[in-house]
Tab-separated table of C-alpha atoms and ligand atoms in Angstrom:
chain	number	residue	atom	x	y	z
J	1	MET	CA	-80.518	33.705	-67.592
J	2	ARG	CA	-76.953	33.643	-65.704
J	3	VAL	CA	-74.816	36.748	-65.074
J	4	ALA	CA	-71.295	36.544	-63.939
J	5	VAL	CA	-70.634	39.895	-61.699
J	6	LEU	CA	-66.552	40.458	-61.800
J	7	GLY	CA	-64.971	42.571	-59.255
J	8	THR	CA	-65.742	41.270	-56.028
J	9	SER	CA	-65.434	43.581	-53.224
J	10	GLY	CA	-65.137	47.034	-55.446
J	11	GLN	CA	-67.779	49.805	-54.974
J	12	LEU	CA	-69.866	48.881	-57.929
J	13	ALA	CA	-69.591	45.138	-57.815
J	14	SER	CA	-70.961	44.987	-54.065
J	15	GLU	CA	-74.016	47.131	-55.240
J	16	LEU	CA	-74.568	44.635	-58.055
J	17	ARG	CA	-74.681	41.768	-55.838
J	18	ARG	CA	-76.767	43.574	-53.093
J	19	SER	CA	-79.485	44.833	-55.590
J	20	ALA	CA	-79.484	41.977	-57.566
J	21	ARG	CA	-82.921	41.099	-57.450
J	22	SER	CA	-85.105	39.569	-59.841
J	23	ALA	CA	-86.145	36.358	-60.812
J	24	ALA	CA	-85.341	36.486	-64.247
J	25	LEU	CA	-81.771	36.999	-63.494
J	26	GLU	CA	-79.054	34.057	-61.636
J	27	LEU	CA	-76.546	36.200	-60.427
J	28	VAL	CA	-73.030	34.313	-59.912
J	29	ALA	CA	-70.654	36.319	-57.890
J	30	PRO	CA	-67.624	34.165	-58.032
J	31	GLN	CA	-64.745	34.140	-55.866
J	32	LYS	CA	-61.365	36.633	-57.249
J	33	VAL	CA	-59.804	35.711	-60.022
J	34	ASP	CA	-57.145	37.684	-61.482
J	35	ILE	CA	-58.800	38.679	-64.779
J	36	SER	CA	-55.796	39.583	-66.756
J	37	VAL	CA	-54.630	36.566	-66.660
J	38	ASP	CA	-56.137	33.710	-69.647
J	39	SER	CA	-56.243	30.675	-67.764
J	40	GLN	CA	-58.128	32.210	-64.589
J	41	VAL	CA	-60.374	34.197	-66.482
J	42	ASN	CA	-61.017	31.087	-68.859
J	43	ALA	CA	-61.469	28.510	-65.992
J	44	LEU	CA	-64.333	30.751	-64.327
J	45	LEU	CA	-66.228	31.816	-67.099
J	46	ASP	CA	-66.137	27.983	-68.524
J	47	ARG	CA	-67.049	26.901	-65.200
J	48	GLU	CA	-70.191	29.144	-64.747
J	49	ARG	CA	-71.411	29.660	-68.292
J	50	PRO	CA	-72.717	33.008	-68.339
J	51	ALA	CA	-75.194	33.905	-70.987
J	52	LEU	CA	-73.793	38.052	-69.554
J	53	VAL	CA	-71.169	39.374	-67.852
J	54	LEU	CA	-70.531	42.777	-65.676
J	55	ASN	CA	-67.267	43.666	-65.505
J	56	ALA	CA	-66.834	46.167	-62.306
J	57	ALA	CA	-63.437	44.612	-61.600
J	58	ALA	CA	-60.709	47.638	-62.492
J	59	TYR	CA	-57.647	48.922	-61.654
J	60	THR	CA	-58.754	52.094	-60.364
J	61	ALA	CA	-55.827	53.702	-58.443
J	62	VAL	CA	-55.745	57.597	-60.713
J	63	ASP	CA	-52.180	58.091	-58.617
J	64	ARG	CA	-50.438	55.059	-58.366
J	65	ALA	CA	-51.112	54.499	-62.201
J	66	GLU	CA	-48.640	56.462	-62.615
J	67	VAL	CA	-45.650	54.634	-61.440
J	68	GLU	CA	-47.450	50.806	-62.192
J	69	ARG	CA	-48.461	51.501	-66.135
J	70	GLU	CA	-47.335	47.872	-66.466
J	71	GLN	CA	-50.463	46.340	-63.476
J	72	ALA	CA	-53.136	49.369	-64.674
J	73	PHE	CA	-52.958	48.169	-68.639
J	74	ALA	CA	-52.615	44.503	-67.064
J	75	VAL	CA	-55.970	44.662	-65.646
J	76	ASN	CA	-57.889	47.438	-67.702
J	77	GLU	CA	-56.803	46.433	-71.181
J	78	ILE	CA	-55.781	42.637	-71.322
J	79	GLY	CA	-58.444	41.934	-68.462
J	80	PRO	CA	-61.572	43.141	-70.365
J	81	SER	CA	-59.505	42.197	-73.884
J	82	LEU	CA	-59.784	38.150	-72.454
J	83	ILE	CA	-63.008	38.969	-70.756
J	84	ALA	CA	-64.538	39.720	-74.483
J	85	ARG	CA	-63.043	36.754	-76.414
J	86	TRP	CA	-64.585	34.476	-74.160
J	87	CYS	CA	-67.694	36.338	-74.394
J	88	THR	CA	-67.472	35.861	-78.412
J	89	ALA	CA	-66.411	32.532	-78.459
J	90	ASN	CA	-69.310	31.148	-76.240
J	91	ARG	CA	-72.280	33.722	-77.392
J	92	ALA	CA	-71.914	35.597	-74.424
J	93	ALA	CA	-72.642	39.573	-73.802
J	94	LEU	CA	-70.524	41.614	-71.667
J	95	ILE	CA	-71.735	45.232	-70.042
J	96	HIS	CA	-67.866	46.560	-69.272
J	97	VAL	CA	-67.502	49.718	-67.317
J	98	SER	CA	-65.153	53.030	-68.443
J	99	THR	CA	-64.477	56.347	-67.062
J	100	ASP	CA	-64.736	60.067	-67.909
J	101	TYR	CA	-60.763	60.075	-67.536
J	102	VAL	CA	-60.823	58.676	-71.286
J	103	PHE	CA	-60.900	62.522	-71.849
J	104	ASP	CA	-58.678	65.574	-70.967
J	105	GLY	CA	-61.437	67.902	-69.510
J	106	ALA	CA	-61.319	70.862	-71.374
J	107	LYS	CA	-64.473	71.090	-73.279
J	108	ALA	CA	-66.459	73.398	-71.243
J	109	ALA	CA	-70.100	71.479	-72.306
J	110	GLY	CA	-70.967	67.985	-71.381
J	111	TYR	CA	-68.967	65.208	-73.336
J	112	VAL	CA	-71.160	62.920	-75.961
J	113	GLU	CA	-69.874	59.242	-76.733
J	114	GLU	CA	-68.388	60.932	-79.872
J	115	ASP	CA	-66.135	63.314	-78.415
J	116	ALA	CA	-62.173	62.724	-78.970
J	117	THR	CA	-60.783	61.123	-76.167
J	118	ALA	CA	-56.990	62.045	-74.812
J	119	PRO	CA	-56.433	60.695	-71.032
J	120	LEU	CA	-54.279	62.712	-69.306
J	121	GLY	CA	-53.158	60.000	-67.260
J	122	VAL	CA	-52.291	56.422	-67.123
J	123	TYR	CA	-55.233	55.233	-65.563
J	124	GLY	CA	-57.249	57.054	-68.296
J	125	GLU	CA	-55.203	55.470	-70.830
J	126	SER	CA	-55.209	52.287	-69.691
J	127	LYS	CA	-59.131	52.262	-69.761
J	128	LEU	CA	-59.421	53.352	-73.003
J	129	ALA	CA	-56.848	51.067	-74.121
J	130	GLY	CA	-59.639	48.228	-72.616
J	131	GLU	CA	-62.320	50.185	-74.192
J	132	VAL	CA	-60.629	49.454	-77.460
J	133	ALA	CA	-60.296	45.948	-76.620
J	134	VAL	CA	-63.742	45.242	-75.748
J	135	ARG	CA	-65.137	47.110	-79.074
J	136	GLY	CA	-62.522	44.824	-81.183
J	137	ALA	CA	-63.300	41.804	-79.345
J	138	LEU	CA	-67.171	41.382	-79.159
J	139	GLU	CA	-69.877	43.006	-81.304
J	140	ARG	CA	-72.905	42.551	-78.416
J	141	HIS	CA	-71.113	44.920	-75.740
J	142	LEU	CA	-72.173	47.852	-73.669
J	143	ILE	CA	-69.240	50.312	-72.624
J	144	LEU	CA	-70.794	52.888	-69.924
J	145	ARG	CA	-68.725	55.461	-69.029
J	146	THR	CA	-69.222	56.598	-65.551
J	147	SER	CA	-67.657	59.208	-63.431
J	148	TRP	CA	-67.029	60.036	-59.624
J	149	VAL	CA	-68.337	56.587	-58.384
J	150	PHE	CA	-69.415	56.453	-54.755
J	151	SER	CA	-70.903	54.261	-52.645
J	152	ALA	CA	-70.589	52.442	-48.574
J	153	HIS	CA	-68.290	49.962	-50.316
J	154	SER	CA	-64.248	49.965	-50.486
J	155	GLN	CA	-62.360	53.523	-50.832
J	156	ASN	CA	-64.195	56.555	-52.302
J	157	PHE	CA	-64.460	60.642	-52.216
J	158	VAL	CA	-67.362	60.129	-49.657
J	159	LYS	CA	-65.829	57.844	-46.948
J	160	THR	CA	-62.794	60.304	-47.251
J	161	MET	CA	-64.728	63.266	-46.465
J	162	LEU	CA	-66.284	61.331	-43.666
J	163	ARG	CA	-63.558	60.477	-41.826
J	164	LEU	CA	-61.851	64.043	-42.363
J	165	ALA	CA	-64.946	65.526	-40.999
J	166	ARG	CA	-64.372	63.686	-37.956
J	167	GLU	CA	-60.717	64.618	-37.761
J	168	ARG	CA	-60.955	68.429	-38.781
J	169	ASP	CA	-62.006	71.823	-38.367
J	170	GLU	CA	-61.415	72.769	-41.740
J	171	LEU	CA	-61.559	70.707	-45.306
J	172	ARG	CA	-59.535	72.083	-48.040
J	173	VAL	CA	-60.707	70.909	-51.217
J	174	VAL	CA	-60.474	71.518	-55.240
J	175	ALA	CA	-62.870	73.794	-56.441
J	176	ASP	CA	-62.021	74.021	-60.135
J	177	GLN	CA	-62.262	70.548	-61.408
J	178	VAL	CA	-66.288	69.822	-61.770
J	179	GLY	CA	-67.999	66.504	-62.772
J	180	ARG	CA	-70.898	64.288	-62.221
J	181	PRO	CA	-70.494	62.084	-58.903
J	182	THR	CA	-72.445	59.131	-59.285
J	183	ALA	CA	-74.278	56.732	-56.938
J	184	ALA	CA	-72.838	52.987	-57.310
J	185	ALA	CA	-76.035	51.663	-56.572
J	186	ASP	CA	-77.953	53.758	-59.458
J	187	LEU	CA	-75.643	52.452	-61.567
J	188	ALA	CA	-75.833	49.186	-60.390
J	189	SER	CA	-79.508	49.576	-60.981
J	190	ALA	CA	-79.403	50.340	-64.667
J	191	MET	CA	-77.144	47.820	-65.542
J	192	LEU	CA	-79.379	44.879	-63.443
J	193	THR	CA	-82.592	46.863	-65.548
J	194	LEU	CA	-80.581	45.936	-69.059
J	195	ALA	CA	-79.605	42.644	-67.805
J	196	GLU	CA	-83.374	42.137	-66.916
J	197	ARG	CA	-84.214	42.942	-70.276
J	198	LEU	CA	-81.703	40.616	-72.268
J	199	ALA	CA	-83.152	37.767	-70.031
J	200	LYS	CA	-86.811	38.249	-71.205
J	201	GLY	CA	-85.576	38.433	-75.336
J	202	ALA	CA	-85.174	41.790	-75.948
J	203	GLU	CA	-82.001	42.855	-77.694
J	204	LEU	CA	-80.073	45.963	-76.369
J	205	ASP	CA	-78.483	48.802	-78.649
J	206	TRP	CA	-74.689	47.795	-78.253
J	207	GLY	CA	-72.050	50.472	-77.898
J	208	THR	CA	-70.884	53.309	-75.992
J	209	TYR	CA	-72.883	55.409	-73.586
J	210	HIS	CA	-72.459	58.082	-70.595
J	211	PHE	CA	-74.096	57.094	-67.155
J	212	ALA	CA	-73.478	59.524	-64.272
J	213	GLY	CA	-75.638	60.866	-61.367
J	214	ALA	CA	-78.006	63.776	-62.162
J	215	GLY	CA	-76.401	67.188	-61.624
J	216	SER	CA	-72.989	68.423	-61.655
J	217	THR	CA	-70.391	70.228	-59.344
J	218	SER	CA	-66.989	70.529	-58.457
J	219	TRP	CA	-65.091	68.262	-55.451
J	220	HIS	CA	-65.505	71.129	-53.153
J	221	GLY	CA	-69.457	70.980	-54.190
J	222	PHE	CA	-69.493	67.587	-53.323
J	223	ALA	CA	-67.464	67.906	-49.569
J	224	GLU	CA	-69.764	70.093	-49.407
J	225	ALA	CA	-72.891	68.555	-49.723
J	226	ILE	CA	-71.487	65.782	-47.829
J	227	VAL	CA	-70.663	67.618	-44.452
J	228	GLU	CA	-74.107	68.943	-44.999
J	229	GLU	CA	-75.544	65.508	-44.593
J	230	GLN	CA	-73.629	63.972	-42.139
J	231	ALA	CA	-73.915	67.357	-39.860
J	232	PRO	CA	-77.481	66.654	-38.022
J	233	LEU	CA	-76.174	62.760	-37.625
J	234	THR	CA	-72.975	63.645	-35.789
J	235	GLY	CA	-73.196	67.070	-34.861
J	236	LYS	CA	-69.984	68.091	-36.755
J	237	LYS	CA	-69.732	70.721	-39.209
J	238	PRO	CA	-66.404	71.219	-40.703
J	239	ARG	CA	-65.827	74.689	-42.762
J	240	VAL	CA	-65.542	73.536	-46.602
J	241	THR	CA	-62.815	76.065	-47.887
J	242	PRO	CA	-62.449	75.783	-51.881
J	243	ILE	CA	-58.725	75.794	-52.991
J	244	THR	CA	-57.265	74.961	-56.795
J	245	THR	CA	-56.082	72.225	-58.630
J	246	ALA	CA	-52.653	74.131	-58.120
J	247	ASP	CA	-52.836	73.965	-54.364
J	248	TYR	CA	-52.946	70.489	-54.300
J	249	PRO	CA	-50.752	68.784	-56.627
J	250	THR	CA	-51.407	64.512	-57.084
J	251	PRO	CA	-48.978	62.598	-59.309
J	252	ALA	CA	-51.951	61.881	-62.063
J	253	ARG	CA	-53.407	64.704	-63.990
J	254	ARG	CA	-57.132	65.436	-63.783
J	255	PRO	CA	-59.653	66.795	-66.233
J	256	GLN	CA	-60.979	70.362	-65.082
J	257	SER	CA	-64.600	69.254	-66.673
J	258	SER	CA	-65.311	65.775	-67.167
J	259	VAL	CA	-68.964	66.474	-66.571
J	260	LEU	CA	-70.984	63.250	-69.078
J	261	ASP	CA	-73.683	64.201	-71.430
J	262	THR	CA	-75.803	60.793	-70.439
J	263	SER	CA	-78.766	61.879	-72.819
J	264	ARG	CA	-78.097	59.051	-75.410
J	265	PHE	CA	-78.091	56.677	-72.584
J	266	GLU	CA	-81.511	58.325	-71.542
J	267	ARG	CA	-82.836	58.368	-75.173
J	268	THR	CA	-81.891	54.532	-75.934
J	269	PHE	CA	-82.856	52.821	-72.923
J	270	GLY	CA	-85.574	55.192	-71.368
J	271	ILE	CA	-83.685	54.822	-68.461
J	272	THR	CA	-82.776	58.382	-66.447
J	273	PRO	CA	-79.828	58.556	-63.919
J	274	ALA	CA	-80.856	59.486	-60.265
J	275	PRO	CA	-79.615	63.059	-58.624
J	276	TRP	CA	-76.522	62.243	-56.986
J	277	ARG	CA	-77.440	64.346	-53.950
J	278	ASP	CA	-80.235	61.327	-53.177
J	279	GLY	CA	-77.670	58.681	-53.572
J	280	LEU	CA	-75.285	60.556	-51.415
J	281	ARG	CA	-77.863	60.883	-48.525
J	282	THR	CA	-78.523	57.127	-48.665
J	283	VAL	CA	-74.596	56.388	-48.471
J	284	VAL	CA	-74.048	58.720	-45.873
J	285	ARG	CA	-76.644	57.551	-43.693
J	286	GLU	CA	-75.058	53.998	-44.284
J	287	LEU	CA	-71.635	55.138	-43.393
J	288	VAL	CA	-72.613	56.976	-40.782
J	289	SER	CA	-74.570	54.684	-38.722
J	290	ALA	CA	-71.892	52.078	-39.197
J	291	THR	CA	-69.378	53.850	-37.305
E	301	NAP	N1	-64.306	55.106	-58.374
E	301	NAP	C1	-64.658	56.063	-59.408
E	301	NAP	O1	-64.505	56.799	-58.730
E	301	NAP	C2	-64.572	55.791	-60.787
E	301	NAP	C3	-65.055	56.653	-61.854
E	301	NAP	C4	-65.215	56.410	-63.089
E	301	NAP	C5	-65.387	54.888	-63.721
E	301	NAP	N2	-65.144	53.870	-62.879
E	301	NAP	C6	-65.119	52.659	-63.317
E	301	NAP	O2	-66.024	51.989	-62.494
E	301	NAP	C7	-65.899	50.239	-62.459
E	301	NAP	C8	-66.022	50.049	-60.738
E	301	NAP	O3	-65.161	50.888	-60.240
E	301	NAP	P1	-65.205	51.046	-58.729
E	301	NAP	O4	-65.445	52.155	-57.796
E	301	NAP	O5	-66.374	49.697	-58.403
E	301	NAP	O6	-63.556	50.100	-58.266
E	301	NAP	P2	-63.327	49.585	-57.051
E	301	NAP	O7	-64.185	49.912	-55.935
E	301	NAP	O8	-62.288	50.100	-56.832
E	301	NAP	O9	-63.301	47.651	-57.292
E	301	NAP	C9	-62.488	47.667	-58.198
E	301	NAP	C10	-62.895	45.945	-57.884
E	301	NAP	O10	-62.044	44.972	-58.812
E	301	NAP	C11	-60.881	44.583	-58.165
E	301	NAP	N3	-59.509	43.947	-59.276
E	301	NAP	C12	-58.341	44.600	-59.391
E	301	NAP	N4	-57.922	44.374	-60.171
E	301	NAP	C13	-58.444	42.669	-60.706
E	301	NAP	C14	-57.553	41.717	-61.140
E	301	NAP	N5	-56.689	41.666	-61.694
E	301	NAP	N6	-58.462	40.978	-61.238
E	301	NAP	C15	-59.990	40.808	-60.783
E	301	NAP	N7	-60.162	41.908	-59.880
E	301	NAP	C16	-59.171	42.904	-60.014
E	301	NAP	C17	-60.841	45.029	-56.944
E	301	NAP	O11	-60.379	43.964	-56.212
E	301	NAP	P3	-59.500	44.270	-54.752
E	301	NAP	O12	-59.768	45.838	-53.829
E	301	NAP	O13	-59.237	43.154	-54.036
E	301	NAP	O14	-57.816	44.932	-55.521
E	301	NAP	C18	-61.682	46.044	-56.504
E	301	NAP	O15	-62.685	44.779	-56.078
E	301	NAP	C19	-64.445	50.806	-63.134
E	301	NAP	O16	-64.717	50.078	-64.419
E	301	NAP	C20	-63.777	52.031	-62.464
E	301	NAP	O17	-62.660	52.335	-63.887
E	301	NAP	C21	-64.971	54.366	-61.388
């Protein structure tokens, strides 16, 4: 089955390409096209003729989105809408990725798929608009909401903390926002498992699901784990000091608790997300050995 991966050099797209291993899947990862441009999306998909599209392309600059509203919506709403429409016209399926930032973070317990969405910033609004567009245009879709994605590629929190751990004796990190870090490799593996099932003729239970690494923590807890993982490899062990959101103002507001409840995904597909800490160990080793 031909599968097109969109989002060439991003965290998730890189892992999708790297972990593509099944003989049942013929993965095509085309050169980057702008997914917000109708003619580019159609030309690419007409040429590749995938039976399934994995959309890992997105505008992910959460703070910059506050001043680049139009660009964020172009990539995160118009892009998925164009892809979904091509899929409908060509009887293809789509696995699209969304975010915990569609929620406002006021719920103490984990968010389930039916919980009311209320994004706090432009990025979350644009991703929510993308979800609505996909649902409206295509029946055979999965929307996987994920959170706090990290990998050895692209820009992310792990890379930033590793750099700061090299440069400083103290890291000051927000301790009053909690979520579930997710290794891009783990999400990629789950997406490819679903793709393989489709390739073998199974139909999937289409709809919206949450997928995130097992276990929750704060950004501070995440930073402490990163420092612990790199210390034996680098000999550096800076202090990690908890601060509050108020101590670290950012252009975009972020949800306080964006823990995603993944039980629906686990129940439906029989796939359990791996502990985020396991994925972290692998990524830290890869990044440290590359420096
Ligand atoms: N990162 C997180 O913490 C996080 C959390 C929750 C959900 N998610 C979601 O998870 C998915 C994967 O995110 P990620 O972490 O892999 O993001 P990423 O590393 O920022 O990668 C996004 C990719 O999309 C590409 N892209 C941007 N604009 C494009 C356009 N107009 N046309 C085609 N490609 C475009 C980027 O290319 P350039 O680099 O060349 O611009 C980049 O390769 C996204 O849907 C994201 O919203 C991410």
